[in-house]
Coordinates of C-alpha atoms and ligand atoms in Angstrom, one line a residue:
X1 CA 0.0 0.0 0.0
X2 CA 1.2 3.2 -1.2
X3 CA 0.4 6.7 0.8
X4 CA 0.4 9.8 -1.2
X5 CA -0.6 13.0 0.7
X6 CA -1.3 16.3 -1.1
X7 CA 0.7 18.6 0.9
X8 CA 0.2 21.5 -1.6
X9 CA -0.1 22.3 -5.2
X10 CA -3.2 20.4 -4.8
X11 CA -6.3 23.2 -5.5
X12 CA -3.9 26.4 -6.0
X13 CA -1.1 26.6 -8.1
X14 CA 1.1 27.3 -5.5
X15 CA 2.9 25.3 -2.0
X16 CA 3.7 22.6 -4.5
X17 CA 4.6 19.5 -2.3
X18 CA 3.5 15.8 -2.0
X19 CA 4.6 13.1 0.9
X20 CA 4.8 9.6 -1.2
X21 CA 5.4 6.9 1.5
X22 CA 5.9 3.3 0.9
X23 CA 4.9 0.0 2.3
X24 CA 8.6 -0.4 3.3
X25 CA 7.8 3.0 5.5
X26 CA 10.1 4.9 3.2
X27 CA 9.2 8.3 3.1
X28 CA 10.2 10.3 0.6
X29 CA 8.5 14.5 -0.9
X30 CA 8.5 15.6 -4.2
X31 CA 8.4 19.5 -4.2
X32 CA 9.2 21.7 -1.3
X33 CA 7.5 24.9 -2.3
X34 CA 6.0 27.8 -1.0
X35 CA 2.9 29.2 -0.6
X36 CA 2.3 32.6 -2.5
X37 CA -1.1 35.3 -3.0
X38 CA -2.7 37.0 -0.4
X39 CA -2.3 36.7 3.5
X40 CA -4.9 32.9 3.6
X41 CA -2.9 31.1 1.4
X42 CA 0.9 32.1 2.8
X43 CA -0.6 31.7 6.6
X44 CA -0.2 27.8 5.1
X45 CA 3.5 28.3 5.2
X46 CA 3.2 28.8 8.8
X47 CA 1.6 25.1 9.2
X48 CA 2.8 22.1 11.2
X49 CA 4.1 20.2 8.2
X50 CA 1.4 16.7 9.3
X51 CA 4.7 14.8 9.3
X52 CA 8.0 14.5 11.3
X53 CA 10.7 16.2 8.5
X54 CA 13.2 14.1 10.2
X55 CA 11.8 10.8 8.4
X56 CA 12.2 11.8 5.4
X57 CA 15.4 10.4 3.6
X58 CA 14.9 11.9 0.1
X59 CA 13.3 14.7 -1.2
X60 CA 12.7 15.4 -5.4
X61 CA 13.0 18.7 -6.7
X62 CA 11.5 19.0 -10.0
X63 CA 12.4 22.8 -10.7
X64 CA 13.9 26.0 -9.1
X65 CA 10.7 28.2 -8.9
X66 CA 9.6 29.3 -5.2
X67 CA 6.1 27.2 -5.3
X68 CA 7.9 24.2 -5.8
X69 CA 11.2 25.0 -3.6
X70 CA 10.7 28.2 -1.5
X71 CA 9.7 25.9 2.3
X72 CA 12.7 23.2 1.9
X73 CA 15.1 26.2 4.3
X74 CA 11.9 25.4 6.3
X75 CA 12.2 21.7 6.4
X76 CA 15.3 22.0 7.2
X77 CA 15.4 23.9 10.1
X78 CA 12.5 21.4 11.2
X79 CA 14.8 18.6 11.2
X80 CA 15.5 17.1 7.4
X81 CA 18.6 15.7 6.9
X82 CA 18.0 13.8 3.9
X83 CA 19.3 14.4 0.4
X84 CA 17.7 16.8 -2.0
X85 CA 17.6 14.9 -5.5
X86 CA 17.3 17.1 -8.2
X87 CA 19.2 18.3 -12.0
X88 CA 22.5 20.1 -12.2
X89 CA 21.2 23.7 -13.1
X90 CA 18.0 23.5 -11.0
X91 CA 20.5 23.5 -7.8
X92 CA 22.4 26.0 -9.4
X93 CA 19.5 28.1 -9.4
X94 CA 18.5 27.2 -6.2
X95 CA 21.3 28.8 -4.9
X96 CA 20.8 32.2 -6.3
X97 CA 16.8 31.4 -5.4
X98 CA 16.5 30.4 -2.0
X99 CA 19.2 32.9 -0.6
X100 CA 17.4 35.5 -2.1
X101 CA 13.7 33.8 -0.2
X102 CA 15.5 33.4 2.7
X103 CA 16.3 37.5 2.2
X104 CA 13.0 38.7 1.8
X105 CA 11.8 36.6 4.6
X106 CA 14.1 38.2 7.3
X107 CA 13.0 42.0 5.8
X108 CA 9.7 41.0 5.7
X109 CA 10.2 39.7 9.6
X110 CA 12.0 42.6 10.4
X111 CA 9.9 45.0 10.0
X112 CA 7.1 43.2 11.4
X113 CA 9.4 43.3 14.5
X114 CA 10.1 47.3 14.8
X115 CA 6.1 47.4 14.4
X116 CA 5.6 45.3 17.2
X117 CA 8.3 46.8 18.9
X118 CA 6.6 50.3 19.3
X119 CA 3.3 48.3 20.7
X120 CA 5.4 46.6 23.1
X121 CA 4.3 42.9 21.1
X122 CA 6.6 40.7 21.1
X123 CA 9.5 39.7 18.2
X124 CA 8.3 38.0 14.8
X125 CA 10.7 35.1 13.8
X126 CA 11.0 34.9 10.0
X127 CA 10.0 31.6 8.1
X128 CA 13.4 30.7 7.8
X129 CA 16.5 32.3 7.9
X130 CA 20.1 32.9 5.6
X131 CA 21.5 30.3 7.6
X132 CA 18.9 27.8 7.0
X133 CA 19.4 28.8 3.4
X134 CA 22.7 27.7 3.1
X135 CA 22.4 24.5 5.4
X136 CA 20.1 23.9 2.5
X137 CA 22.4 24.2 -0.1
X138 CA 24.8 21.6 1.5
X139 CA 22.4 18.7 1.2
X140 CA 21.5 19.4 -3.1
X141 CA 22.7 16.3 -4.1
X142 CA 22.4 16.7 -8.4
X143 CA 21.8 13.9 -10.2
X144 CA 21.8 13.7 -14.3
X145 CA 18.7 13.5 -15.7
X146 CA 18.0 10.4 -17.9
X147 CA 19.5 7.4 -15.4
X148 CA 17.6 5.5 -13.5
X149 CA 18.7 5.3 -9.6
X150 CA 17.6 3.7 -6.8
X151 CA 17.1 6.1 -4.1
X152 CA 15.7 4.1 -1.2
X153 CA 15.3 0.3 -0.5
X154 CA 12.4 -0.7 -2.5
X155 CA 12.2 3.0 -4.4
X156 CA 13.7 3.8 -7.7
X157 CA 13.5 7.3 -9.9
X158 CA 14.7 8.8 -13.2
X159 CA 14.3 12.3 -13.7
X160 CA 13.1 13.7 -17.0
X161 CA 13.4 16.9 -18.7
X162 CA 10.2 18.9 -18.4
X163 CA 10.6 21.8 -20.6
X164 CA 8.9 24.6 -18.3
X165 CA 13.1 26.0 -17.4
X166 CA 16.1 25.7 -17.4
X167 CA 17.1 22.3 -15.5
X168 CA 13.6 21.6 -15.1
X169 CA 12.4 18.1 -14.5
X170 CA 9.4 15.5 -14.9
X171 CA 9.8 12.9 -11.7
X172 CA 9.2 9.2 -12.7
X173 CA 9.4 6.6 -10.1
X174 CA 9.2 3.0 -9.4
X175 CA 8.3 1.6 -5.7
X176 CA 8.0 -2.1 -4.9
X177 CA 4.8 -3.4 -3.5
X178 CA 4.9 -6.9 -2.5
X179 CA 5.3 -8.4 -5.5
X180 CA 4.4 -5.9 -8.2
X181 CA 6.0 -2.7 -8.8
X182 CA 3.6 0.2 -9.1
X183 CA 5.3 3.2 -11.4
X184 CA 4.1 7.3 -10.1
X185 CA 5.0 10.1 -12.5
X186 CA 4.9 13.6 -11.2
X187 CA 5.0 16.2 -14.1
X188 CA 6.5 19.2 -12.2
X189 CA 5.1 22.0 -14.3
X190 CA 5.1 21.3 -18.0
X191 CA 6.8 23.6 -20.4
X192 CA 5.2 24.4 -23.8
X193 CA 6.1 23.1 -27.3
X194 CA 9.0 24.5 -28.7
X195 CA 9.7 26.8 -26.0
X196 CA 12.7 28.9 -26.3
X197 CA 16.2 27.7 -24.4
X198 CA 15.3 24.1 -23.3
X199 CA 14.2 20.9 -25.0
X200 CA 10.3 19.9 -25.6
X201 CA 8.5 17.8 -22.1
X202 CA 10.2 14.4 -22.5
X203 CA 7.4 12.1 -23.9
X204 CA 6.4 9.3 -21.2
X205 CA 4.7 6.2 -22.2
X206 CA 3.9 4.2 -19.3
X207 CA 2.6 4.8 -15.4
X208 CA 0.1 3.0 -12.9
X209 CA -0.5 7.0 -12.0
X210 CA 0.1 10.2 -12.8
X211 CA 0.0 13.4 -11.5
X212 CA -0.6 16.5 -13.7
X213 CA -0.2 20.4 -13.8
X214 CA -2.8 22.3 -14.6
X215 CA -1.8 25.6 -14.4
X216 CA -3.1 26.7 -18.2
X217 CA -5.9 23.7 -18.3
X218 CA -8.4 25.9 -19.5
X219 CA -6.6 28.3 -22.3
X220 CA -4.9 28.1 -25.0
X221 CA -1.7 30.2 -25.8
X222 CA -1.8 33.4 -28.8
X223 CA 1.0 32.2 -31.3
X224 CA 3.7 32.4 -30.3
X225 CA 5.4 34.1 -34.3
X226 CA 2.5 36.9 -33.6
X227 CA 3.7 37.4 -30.1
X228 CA 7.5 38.4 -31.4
X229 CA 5.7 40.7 -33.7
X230 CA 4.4 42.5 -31.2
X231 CA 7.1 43.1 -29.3
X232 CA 8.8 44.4 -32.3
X233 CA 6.0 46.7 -33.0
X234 CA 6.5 48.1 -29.0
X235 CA 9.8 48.7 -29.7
X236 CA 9.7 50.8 -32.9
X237 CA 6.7 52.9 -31.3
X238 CA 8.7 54.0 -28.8
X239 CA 11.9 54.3 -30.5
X240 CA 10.1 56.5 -33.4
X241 CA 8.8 58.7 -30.4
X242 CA 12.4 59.0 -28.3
X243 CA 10.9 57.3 -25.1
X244 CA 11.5 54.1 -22.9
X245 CA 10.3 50.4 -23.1
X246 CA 10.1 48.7 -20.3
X247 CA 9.0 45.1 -19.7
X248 CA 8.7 44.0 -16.6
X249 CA 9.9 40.2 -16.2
X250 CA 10.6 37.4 -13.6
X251 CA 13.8 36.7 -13.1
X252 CA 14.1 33.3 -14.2
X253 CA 13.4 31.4 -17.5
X254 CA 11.2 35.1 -18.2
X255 CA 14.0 37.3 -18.9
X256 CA 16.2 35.0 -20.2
X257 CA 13.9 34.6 -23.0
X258 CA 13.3 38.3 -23.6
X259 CA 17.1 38.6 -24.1
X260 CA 17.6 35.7 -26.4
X261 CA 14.7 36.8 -28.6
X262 CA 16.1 40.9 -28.5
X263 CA 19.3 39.3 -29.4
X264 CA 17.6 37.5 -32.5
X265 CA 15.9 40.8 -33.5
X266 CA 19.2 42.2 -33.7
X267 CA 20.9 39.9 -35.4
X268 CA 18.6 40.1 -37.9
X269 CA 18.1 43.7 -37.9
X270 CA 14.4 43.6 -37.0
X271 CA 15.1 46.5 -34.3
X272 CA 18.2 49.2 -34.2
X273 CA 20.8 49.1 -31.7
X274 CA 19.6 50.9 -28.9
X275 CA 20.9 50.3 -25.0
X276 CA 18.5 47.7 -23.3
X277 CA 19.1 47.1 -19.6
X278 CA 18.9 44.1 -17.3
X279 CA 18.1 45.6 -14.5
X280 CA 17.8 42.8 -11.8
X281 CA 20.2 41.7 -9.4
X282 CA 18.5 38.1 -9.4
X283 CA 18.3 37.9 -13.2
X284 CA 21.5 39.0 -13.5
X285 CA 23.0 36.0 -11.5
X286 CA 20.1 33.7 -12.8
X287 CA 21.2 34.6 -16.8
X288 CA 25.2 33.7 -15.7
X289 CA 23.5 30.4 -14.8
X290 CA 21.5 30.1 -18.1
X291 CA 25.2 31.0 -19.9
X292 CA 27.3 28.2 -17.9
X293 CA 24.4 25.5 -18.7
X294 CA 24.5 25.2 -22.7
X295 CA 24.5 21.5 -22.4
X296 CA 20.5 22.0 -21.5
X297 CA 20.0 23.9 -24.6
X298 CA 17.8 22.8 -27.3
X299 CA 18.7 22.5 -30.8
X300 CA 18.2 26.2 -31.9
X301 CA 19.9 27.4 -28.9
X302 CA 23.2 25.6 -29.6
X303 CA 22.9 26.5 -33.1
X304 CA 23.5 30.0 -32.4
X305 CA 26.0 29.6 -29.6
X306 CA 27.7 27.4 -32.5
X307 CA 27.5 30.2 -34.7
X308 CA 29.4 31.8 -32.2
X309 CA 26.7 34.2 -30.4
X310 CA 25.8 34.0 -26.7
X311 CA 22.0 34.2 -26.9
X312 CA 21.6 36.3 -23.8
X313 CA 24.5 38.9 -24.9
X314 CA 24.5 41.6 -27.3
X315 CA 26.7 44.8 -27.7
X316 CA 23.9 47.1 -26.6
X317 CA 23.3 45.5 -23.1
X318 CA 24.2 46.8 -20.1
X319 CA 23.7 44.9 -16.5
X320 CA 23.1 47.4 -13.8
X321 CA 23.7 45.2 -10.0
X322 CA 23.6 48.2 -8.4
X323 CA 21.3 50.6 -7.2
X324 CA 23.0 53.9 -8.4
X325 CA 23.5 52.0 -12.0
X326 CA 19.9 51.4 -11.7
X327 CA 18.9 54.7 -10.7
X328 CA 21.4 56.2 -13.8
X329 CA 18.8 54.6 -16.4
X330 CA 16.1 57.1 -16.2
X331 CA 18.2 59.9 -16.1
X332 CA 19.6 59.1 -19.7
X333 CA 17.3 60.5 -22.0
X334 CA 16.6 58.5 -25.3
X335 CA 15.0 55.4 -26.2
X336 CA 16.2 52.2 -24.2
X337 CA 14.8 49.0 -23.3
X338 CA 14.7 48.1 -19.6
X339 CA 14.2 44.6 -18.2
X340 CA 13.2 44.5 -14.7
X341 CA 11.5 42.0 -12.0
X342 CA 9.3 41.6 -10.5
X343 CA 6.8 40.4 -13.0
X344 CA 3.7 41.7 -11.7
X345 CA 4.9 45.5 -10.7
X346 CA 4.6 44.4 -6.8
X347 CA 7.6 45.4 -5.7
X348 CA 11.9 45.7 -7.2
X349 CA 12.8 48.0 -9.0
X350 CA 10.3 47.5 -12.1
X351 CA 8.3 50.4 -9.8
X352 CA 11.3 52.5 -10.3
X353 CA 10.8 52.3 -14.1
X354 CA 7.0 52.5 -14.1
X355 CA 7.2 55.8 -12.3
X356 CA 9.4 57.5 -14.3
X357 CA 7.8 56.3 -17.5
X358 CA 3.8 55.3 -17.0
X359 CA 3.0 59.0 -17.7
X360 CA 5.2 59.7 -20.8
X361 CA 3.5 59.6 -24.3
X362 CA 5.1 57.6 -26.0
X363 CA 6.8 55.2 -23.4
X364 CA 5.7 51.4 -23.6
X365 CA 4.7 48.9 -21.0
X366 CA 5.4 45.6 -22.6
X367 CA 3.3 43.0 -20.3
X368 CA 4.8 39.6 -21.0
X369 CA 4.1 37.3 -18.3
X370 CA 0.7 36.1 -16.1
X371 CA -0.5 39.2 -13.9
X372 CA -2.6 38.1 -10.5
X373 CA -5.6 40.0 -9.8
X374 CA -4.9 43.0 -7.5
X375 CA -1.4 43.4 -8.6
X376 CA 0.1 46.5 -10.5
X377 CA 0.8 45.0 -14.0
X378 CA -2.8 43.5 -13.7
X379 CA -4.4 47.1 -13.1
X380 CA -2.5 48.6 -16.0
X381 CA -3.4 45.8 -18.2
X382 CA -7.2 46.3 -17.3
X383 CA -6.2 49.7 -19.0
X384 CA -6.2 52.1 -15.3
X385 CA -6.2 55.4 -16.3
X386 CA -4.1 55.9 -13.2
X387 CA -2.2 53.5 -10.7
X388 CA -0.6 53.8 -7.2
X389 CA 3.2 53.6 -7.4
X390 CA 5.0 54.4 -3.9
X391 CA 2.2 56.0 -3.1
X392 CA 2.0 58.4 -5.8
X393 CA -1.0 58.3 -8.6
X394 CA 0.7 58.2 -11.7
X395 CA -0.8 58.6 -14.8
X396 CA -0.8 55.8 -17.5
X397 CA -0.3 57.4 -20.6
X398 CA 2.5 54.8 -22.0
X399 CA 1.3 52.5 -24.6
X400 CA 0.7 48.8 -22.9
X401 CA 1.1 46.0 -24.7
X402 CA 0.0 42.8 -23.3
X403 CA 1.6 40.2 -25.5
X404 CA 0.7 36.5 -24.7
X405 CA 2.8 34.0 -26.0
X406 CA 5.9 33.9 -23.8
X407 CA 4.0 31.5 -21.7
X408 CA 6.7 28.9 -20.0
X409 CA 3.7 26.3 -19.3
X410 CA 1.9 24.2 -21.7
X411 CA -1.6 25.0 -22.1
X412 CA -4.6 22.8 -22.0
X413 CA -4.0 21.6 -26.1
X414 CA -0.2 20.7 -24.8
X415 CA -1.0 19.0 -21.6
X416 CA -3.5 16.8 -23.3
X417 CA -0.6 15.7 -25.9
X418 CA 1.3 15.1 -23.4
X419 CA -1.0 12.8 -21.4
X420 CA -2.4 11.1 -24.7
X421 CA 1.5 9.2 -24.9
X422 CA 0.3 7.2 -21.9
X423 CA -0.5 3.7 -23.0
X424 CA -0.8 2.1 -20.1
X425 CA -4.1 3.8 -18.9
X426 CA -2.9 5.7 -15.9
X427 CA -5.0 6.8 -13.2
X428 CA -4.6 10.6 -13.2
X429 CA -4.9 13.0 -10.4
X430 CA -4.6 16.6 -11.6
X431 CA -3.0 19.6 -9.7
X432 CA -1.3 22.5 -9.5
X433 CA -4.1 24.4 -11.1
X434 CA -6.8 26.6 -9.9
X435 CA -10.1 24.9 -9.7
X436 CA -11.6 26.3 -12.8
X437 CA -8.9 25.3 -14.6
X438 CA -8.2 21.5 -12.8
X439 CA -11.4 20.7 -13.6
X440 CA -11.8 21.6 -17.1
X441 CA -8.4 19.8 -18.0
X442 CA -10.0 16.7 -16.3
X443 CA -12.8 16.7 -17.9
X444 CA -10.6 17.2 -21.2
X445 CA -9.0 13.9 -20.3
X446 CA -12.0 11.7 -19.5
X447 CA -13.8 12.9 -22.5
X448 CA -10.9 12.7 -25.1
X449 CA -8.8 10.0 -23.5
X450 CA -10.9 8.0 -21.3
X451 CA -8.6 7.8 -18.1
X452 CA -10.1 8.6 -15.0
X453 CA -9.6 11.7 -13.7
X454 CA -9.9 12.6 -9.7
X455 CA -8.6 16.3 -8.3
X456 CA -7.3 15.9 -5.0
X457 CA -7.9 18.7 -2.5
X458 CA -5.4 20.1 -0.2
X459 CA -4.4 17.8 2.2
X460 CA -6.2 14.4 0.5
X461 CA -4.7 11.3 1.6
X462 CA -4.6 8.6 -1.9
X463 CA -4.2 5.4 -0.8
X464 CA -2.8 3.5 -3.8
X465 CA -3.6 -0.3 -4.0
X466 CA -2.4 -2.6 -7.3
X467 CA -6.1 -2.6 -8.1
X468 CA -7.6 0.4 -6.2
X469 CA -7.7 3.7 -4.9
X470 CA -9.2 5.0 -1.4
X471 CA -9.3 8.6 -0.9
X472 CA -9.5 10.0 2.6
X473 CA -10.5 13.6 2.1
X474 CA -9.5 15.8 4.8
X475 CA -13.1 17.7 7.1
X476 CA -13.8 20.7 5.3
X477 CA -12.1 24.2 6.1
X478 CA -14.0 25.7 9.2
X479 CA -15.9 28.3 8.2
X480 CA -14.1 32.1 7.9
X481 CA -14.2 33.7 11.3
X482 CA -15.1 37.4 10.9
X483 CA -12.1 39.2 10.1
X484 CA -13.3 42.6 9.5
X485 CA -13.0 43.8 13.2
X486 CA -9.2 43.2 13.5
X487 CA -9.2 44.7 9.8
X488 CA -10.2 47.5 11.3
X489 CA -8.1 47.7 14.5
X490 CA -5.2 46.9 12.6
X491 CA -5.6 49.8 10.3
X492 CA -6.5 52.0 13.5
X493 CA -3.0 51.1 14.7
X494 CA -1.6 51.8 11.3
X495 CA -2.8 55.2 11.2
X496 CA -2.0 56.1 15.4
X497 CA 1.9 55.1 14.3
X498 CA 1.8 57.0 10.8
X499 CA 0.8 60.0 12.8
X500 CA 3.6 59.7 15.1
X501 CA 5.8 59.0 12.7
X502 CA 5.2 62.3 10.8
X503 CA 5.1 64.4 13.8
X504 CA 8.7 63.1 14.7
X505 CA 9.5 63.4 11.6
X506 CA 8.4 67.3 11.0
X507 CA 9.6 68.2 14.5
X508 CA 13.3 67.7 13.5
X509 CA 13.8 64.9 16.1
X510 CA 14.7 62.2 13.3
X511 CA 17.1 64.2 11.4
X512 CA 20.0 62.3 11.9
X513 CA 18.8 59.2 11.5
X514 CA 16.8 59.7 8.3
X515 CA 18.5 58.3 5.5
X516 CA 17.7 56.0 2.4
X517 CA 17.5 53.1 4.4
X518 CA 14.4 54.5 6.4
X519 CA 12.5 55.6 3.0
X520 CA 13.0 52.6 1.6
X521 CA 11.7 50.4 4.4
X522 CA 8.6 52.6 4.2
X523 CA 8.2 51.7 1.0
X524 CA 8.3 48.2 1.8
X525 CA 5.8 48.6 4.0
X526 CA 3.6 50.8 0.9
X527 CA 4.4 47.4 -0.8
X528 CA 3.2 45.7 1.6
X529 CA -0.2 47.8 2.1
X530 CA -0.7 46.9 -1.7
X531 CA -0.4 42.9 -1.3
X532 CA -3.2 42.4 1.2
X533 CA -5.6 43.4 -1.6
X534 CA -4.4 41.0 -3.4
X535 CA -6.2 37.2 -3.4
Ligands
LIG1 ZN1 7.4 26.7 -12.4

C-alpha cells in the first residue's frame, strides 16, 4: 500500500509539495515549495508540516521556482537531513533562489518586528532564515537526468526533462509493493512546445499513476510568431517617439527569453541598436547560470551559440547590479529597453521604471508574463487610467502591450498531448491548477482520452492499492471567522503610528537618522499595504 498526501499544489497553483510513503515506510517528498497570494494562502506556510521532517530520507525537486522549492530552508530547520535529488542547473538556481527567499523573509520579519516593537508585542521570527538557506544548499545532491537510480530500499527514480526551465524536471518513479512494482509520474510544471532555451517535455509512455499540472488547463496560448511581432511593434513605437520600453519580467526562465529573442531581433536587424538594460540583481545571477548550462540547450539554442553568439548577450546590453547604476537609467534621456522583475509591478525595481515612464507619451509597457488579480501589471493591463506607485497616482499614458505567447507552461491543447502518450491507462490526479482550470483539464481527459480523472484537495490522503484507490478527504475548512473587526483595528493602529511617525519626523527629532535606508523600508511597508488586496 502506497500513501500519497497532497501537501500543496493540490487546489492552487502554489505550495507545491506531495509526501509519497511506501509500504517499506520509506518516506520520501517531491516538491518543497512555498505558498504565495494573499495573507490565507501564505498563513499555510506557517503550518505544522502533518509529518515528522526528520523521516524523510529523500526529497525530489522538480524545478527551481519558489512554489515548488521556497519551504525546503523550512524543512530543514525542522529537522531534514535527507538528500535533496534534483538536476545540475536546477541546484544551481537554487542557490541564487532560495538565498534570495531566505532574504525577503528576514526584511519581511523585520519590519514586522520594529512594528511590534513600538506596541510593546513581542519579536516576529521569520519563516526561515540565511543560515537555514545555506544548510540547505549543503544537502542538493544533483543527479543527471535520464539514469535511472535507486534512491531508497524498494524506491527507484529517473528524472526527465520537463521543458517549463532551465534544468527543469518530470519525476518518474518505481516503488515495490509486495510483489508488483507500481510506477508514479509527477510532471513538475510542463513547459510548452517548442519553447525557447530548453528541449520539448520528454514524452512518457507508461505509469500506474500520474500526476498532472494544470496551471493553463483551461486556455490556449496566442501564437507564439504573432507574439515576437508584437514586441517588435512596442519597440519601434517608442523608438520613433524618443521614449522608454520597459518590460517587466521574472527573473528566471522570463527574462532570459526576452534577451535571447532581442538578441535575434538584432541579429537580424528587425530592431536598431539601442541600450537595453537588465536591471535585476536576481536575473542577472540567474542569466550567468543560463550561460554556464549550454548543455540544456535545445537544438536552436546551440545552433547560435555554434555560430558563435551567446543568446543572452548583445553589444547594446548593459547589467546594472547596483542601485545607483539602476537609478542612472532614467536619467539618460533617449529610447532604451529596460528589463526588470518583479513580474507583476509588486515590488523591485520594475516600480522605479514605471514611475518614471507610465505618464510619458510615447513610453511602452510591454506585459509579457501572467499578472494576478490585485497586482500592478494587472491594473495597467485592465487599462487604469491611473495607478498607485509608492504612493503616488501616476498617470498611465504609455502604450501597454499585453503580448501572450511567452508563456513557460503548456496549455490545455499541450498538456492533453502530453498525457495522450500514456499507453498504459494511468489513473490521473490533476494539480497544481486553480479549480476552474483543474477541472476543465480533467474533464478534457476523460472525454478525449478515457482515463479517469480525480482532483485531489489540499491535504487528501490517496491510498494506492495494485487494483484500487481510497481517498480520505480531509473535514472541510471551518468556516471564515469574521475578520473585518481586526481589519479595522489593525488599520486604526496603522494610522496612530503613521501619525507619530510624521510628527517626529516634521519636528526635527529624526534628522540624523533619516536616510535612504528608512525611505526605503517605508516603502516596503507601501508594498506591503498593496499585497493584502491582493487574493
Ligand atoms: Zn514553475
Amino acid at each position: 500500500m502506497i500513501r500519497i498526501t497532497c501537501l500543496g499544489g493540490a487546489g492552487s497553483v502554489t505550495g507545491s509539495c506531495y509526501l509519497v510513503e511506501s509500504a517499506h515506510n520509506r518516506k520520501i517528498l517531491v516538491d518543497c515549495g512555498l505558498f504565495q497570494g494573499g495573507r490565507q494562502m501564505e498563513s499555510r506556510n506557517w503550518e505544522e508540516w502533518g509529518f515528522d521532517p526528520g523521516e524523510i530520507q529523500t526529497l525530489f525537486l522538480t524545478h527551481a521556482h519558489v512554489d515548488h522549492s521556497g519551504r525546503i530552508p523550512k524543512l530543514v530547520k525542522d529537522g531534514f537531513k535527507g538528500k535533496i535529488v534534483t538536476s545540475p542547473p536546477t541546484a544551481e538556481l537554487c542557490e541564487i533562489m532560495l538565498l534570495d527567499a531566505a532574504h525577503i523573509q528576514e526584511m519581511d520579519a523585520e519590519w514586522q518586528t520594529r512594528k511590534n516593537k513600538r506596541q510593546a508585542k513581542r519579536d516576529v521570527t521569520p519563516l526561515y532564515t540565511t543560515e537555514d538557506a545555506e544548510a540547505s544548499l549543503k544537502l542538493l545532491s544533483p543527479m543527471e537526468r535520464d539514469n535511472i537510480v535507486t534512491v531508497e530500499p524498494g524506491m527507484k527514480a529517473r528524472l526527465r526533462n520537463a521543458g517549463h526551465i532551465l534544468g527543469s524536471s518530470i519525476l518518474e518513479l518505481w516503488v515495490e509493493e509486495g510483489e508488483e512494482t507500481l510506477k508514479i509520474v509527477f510532471s513538475g510544471d510542463l513547459g510548452k512546445k517548442d519553447q525557447l532555451i530548453v528541449r520539448d517535455p520528454h514524452e512518457i509512455f507508461d505509469a500506474n499513476y500520474l500526476f498532472v499540472e494544470s496551471t493553463y488547463g483551461n486556455r490556449l496560448h496566442r501564437d507564439f510568431e504573432g507574439s515576437k511581432k508584437e514586441l517588435i511593434d512596442a519597440i519601434h513605437y517608442s523608438i520613433s517617439l524618443g521614449e522608454k520600453i520597459i518590460i517587466p519580467a521574472f527573473a528566471v526562465e522570463r527574462t532570459q527569453e526576452i534577451l535571447y529573442i532581442l538578441g535575434e531581433f538584432l541579429r537580424d536587424g528587425l530592431i536598431p541598436d539601442i541600450p537595453i538594460y537588465l536591471d535585476s540583481p536576481l536575473a542577472i545571477k540567474a542569466t550567468e547560470i543560463f550561460r554556464r548550462n549550454k548543455k540544456y540547450y535545445d537544438e536552436e539554442a546551440k545552433a547560435i551559440v555554434d555560430s558563435g553568439y551567446d543568446p543572452f548577450s548583445m553589444p547594446n546590453i548593459r547589467f546594472t547590479p547596483t542601485t545607483r547604476e539602476s537609478m542612472a537609467i532614467n536619467e539618460k534621456p533617449g529610447s532604451a529597453i529596460i528589463i526588470a522583475a518583479s513580474g507583476m509591478c509588486t515590488a523591485g525595481r520594475i516600480k522605479h521604471h514605471l514611475k518614471h515612464n507610465l505618464w510619458r507619451d510615447g513610453a511602452s509597457i510591454v506585459i509579457v508574463g501572467f499578472q494576478a488579480k490585485g497586482t500592478t501589471g494587472r491594473k495597467i493591463v485592465d487599462g487604469a487610467k491611473q495607478v498607485k506607485i509608492f504612493r503616488e497616482n501616476v498617470a498611465v499614458r504609455a502604450k501597454v502591450f499585453t503580448i501572450g505567447g511567452f508563456s513557460a507552461h503548456a496549455d490545455q491543447g499541450d498538456l492533453l498531448e502530453w498525457v495522450s502518450h500514456f499507453e498504459s491507462n494511468p489513473k490521473v490526479f490533476v494539480v497544481h491548477g486553480e479549480a476552474t482550470a483543474s477541472e476543465a483539464l480533467a474533464e478534457k481527459i476523460h472525454e478525449r482520452l478515457n482515463l479517469i480523472a480525480h482532483i485531489p484537495r489540499w491535504k487528501e490522503r490517496l491510498i494506492l492499492k495494485p487494483k484500487e484507490i481510497v481517498s480520505e478527504k480531509p473535514p472541510a475548512e471551518a468556516e471564515a471567522a469574521d475578520m473585518k473587526t481586526p481589519m479595522i483595528n489593525t488599520i486604526i493602529d496603522l494610522e496612530n503610528e503613521l501619525k507619530a511617525l510624521k510628527k517626529r519626523v516634521k519636528s526635527g527629532e529624526m534628522d540624523k537618522t533619516i536616510g535612504e535606508d528608512e525611505i526605503d523600508r517605508l516603502k516596503y511597508i507601501q508594498d506591503e499595504l498593496d499585497s493584502v488586496f491582493i487574493s
